[in-house]
Short mmCIF file of C-alpha atoms in Angstrom, two decimals:
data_model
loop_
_atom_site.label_atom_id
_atom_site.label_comp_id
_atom_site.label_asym_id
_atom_site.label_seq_id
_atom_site.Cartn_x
_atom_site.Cartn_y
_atom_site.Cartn_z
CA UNK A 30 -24.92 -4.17 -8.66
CA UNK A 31 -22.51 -2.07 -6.76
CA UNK A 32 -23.46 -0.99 -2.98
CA UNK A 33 -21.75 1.91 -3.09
CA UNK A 34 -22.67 5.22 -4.53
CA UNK A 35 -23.07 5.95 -8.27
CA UNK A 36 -19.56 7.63 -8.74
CA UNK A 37 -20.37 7.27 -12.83
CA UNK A 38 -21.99 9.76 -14.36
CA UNK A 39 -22.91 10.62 -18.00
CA UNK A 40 -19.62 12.43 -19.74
CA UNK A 41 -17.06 10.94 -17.14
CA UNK A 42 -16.27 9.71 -13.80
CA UNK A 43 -17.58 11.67 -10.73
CA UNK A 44 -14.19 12.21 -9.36
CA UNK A 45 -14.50 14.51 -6.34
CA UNK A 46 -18.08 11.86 -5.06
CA UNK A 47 -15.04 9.47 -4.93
CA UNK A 48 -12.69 11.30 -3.26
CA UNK A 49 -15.33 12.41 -0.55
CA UNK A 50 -16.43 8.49 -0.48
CA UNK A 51 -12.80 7.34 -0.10
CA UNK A 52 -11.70 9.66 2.62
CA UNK A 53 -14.99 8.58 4.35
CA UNK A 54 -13.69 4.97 4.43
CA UNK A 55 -11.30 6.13 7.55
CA UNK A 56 -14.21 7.65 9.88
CA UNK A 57 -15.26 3.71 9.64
CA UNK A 58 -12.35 1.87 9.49
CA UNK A 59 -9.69 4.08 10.23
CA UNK A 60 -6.33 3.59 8.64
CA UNK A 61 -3.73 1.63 11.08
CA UNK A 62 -0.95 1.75 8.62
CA UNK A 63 -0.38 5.38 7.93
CA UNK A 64 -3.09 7.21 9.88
CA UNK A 65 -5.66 9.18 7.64
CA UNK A 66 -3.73 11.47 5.28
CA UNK A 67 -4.76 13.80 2.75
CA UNK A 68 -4.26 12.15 -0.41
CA UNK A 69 -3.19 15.06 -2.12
CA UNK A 70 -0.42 15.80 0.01
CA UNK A 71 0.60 12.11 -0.78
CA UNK A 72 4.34 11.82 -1.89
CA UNK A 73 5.90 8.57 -3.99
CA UNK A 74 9.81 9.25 -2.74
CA UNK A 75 10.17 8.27 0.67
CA UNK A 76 7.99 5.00 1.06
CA UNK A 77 8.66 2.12 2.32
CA UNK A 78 8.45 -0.45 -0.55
CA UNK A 79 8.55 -3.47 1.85
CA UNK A 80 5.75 -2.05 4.37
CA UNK A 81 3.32 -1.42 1.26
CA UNK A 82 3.60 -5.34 0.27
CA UNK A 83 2.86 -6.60 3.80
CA UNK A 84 0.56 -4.09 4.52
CA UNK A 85 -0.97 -3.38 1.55
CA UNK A 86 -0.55 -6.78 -0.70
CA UNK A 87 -0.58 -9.22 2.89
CA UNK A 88 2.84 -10.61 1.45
CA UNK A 89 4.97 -11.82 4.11
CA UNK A 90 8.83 -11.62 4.58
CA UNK A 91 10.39 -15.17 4.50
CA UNK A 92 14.32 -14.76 4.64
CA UNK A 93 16.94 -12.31 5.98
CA UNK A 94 20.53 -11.46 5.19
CA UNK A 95 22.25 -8.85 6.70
CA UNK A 96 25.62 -7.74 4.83
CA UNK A 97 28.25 -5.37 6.55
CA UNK A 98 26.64 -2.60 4.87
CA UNK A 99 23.24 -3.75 3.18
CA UNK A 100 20.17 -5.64 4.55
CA UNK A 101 18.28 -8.12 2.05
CA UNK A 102 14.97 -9.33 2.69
CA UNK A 103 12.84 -11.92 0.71
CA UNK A 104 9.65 -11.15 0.35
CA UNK A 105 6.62 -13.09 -0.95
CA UNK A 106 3.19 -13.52 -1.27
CA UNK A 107 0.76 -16.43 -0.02
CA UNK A 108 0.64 -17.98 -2.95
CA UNK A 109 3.56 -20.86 -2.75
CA UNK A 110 3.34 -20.78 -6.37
CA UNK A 111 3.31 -16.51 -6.27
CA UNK A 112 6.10 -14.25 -6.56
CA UNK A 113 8.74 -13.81 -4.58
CA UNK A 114 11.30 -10.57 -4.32
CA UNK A 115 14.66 -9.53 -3.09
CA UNK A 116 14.75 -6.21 -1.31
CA UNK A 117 18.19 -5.14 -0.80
CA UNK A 118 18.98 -1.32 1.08
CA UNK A 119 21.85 -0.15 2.06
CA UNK A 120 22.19 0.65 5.91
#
């Protein structure tokens, strides 16, 4: 059974109960990542693709190359068996 709130309800999901139950999370926890944003002010261009898999996935970085004008970074998760990717940027 779920401990949270019923966010389910007959015809469809409930989807402003989970909104106010997900922005709730951060009076709790707090977020030490990004700080508590509003999610619909949320953007996809400008992330950082690298800080969302440590921070978000727990995947580490385990190699570095730096080029005269890119930097690489290998990036993985726990798993020695899991995946592992190449993140190359340019300076």
């Amino acid at each position: 059974a779920c401990a949270g709130p019923a966010l389910v309800r007959e015809g469809g999901v409930d989807i402003e109960s989970g909104r106010t139950a997900w922005l709730s999370l951060s009076d709790r926890h707090g977020n030490p990542a990004t700080g508590q944003r509003e999610p619909a002010s949320w953007s996809p261009s400008g992330q950082d693709v690298v800080e969302q898999m440590l921070v978000g996935l727990g995947w580490r970085i385990t190699g570095a190359c730096e080029g005269p004008e890119t930097r690489s970074l290998v990036v993985t998760s726990r798993d020695a068996e899991g995946v592992k990717f190449v993140v190359t940027a340019h300076k």
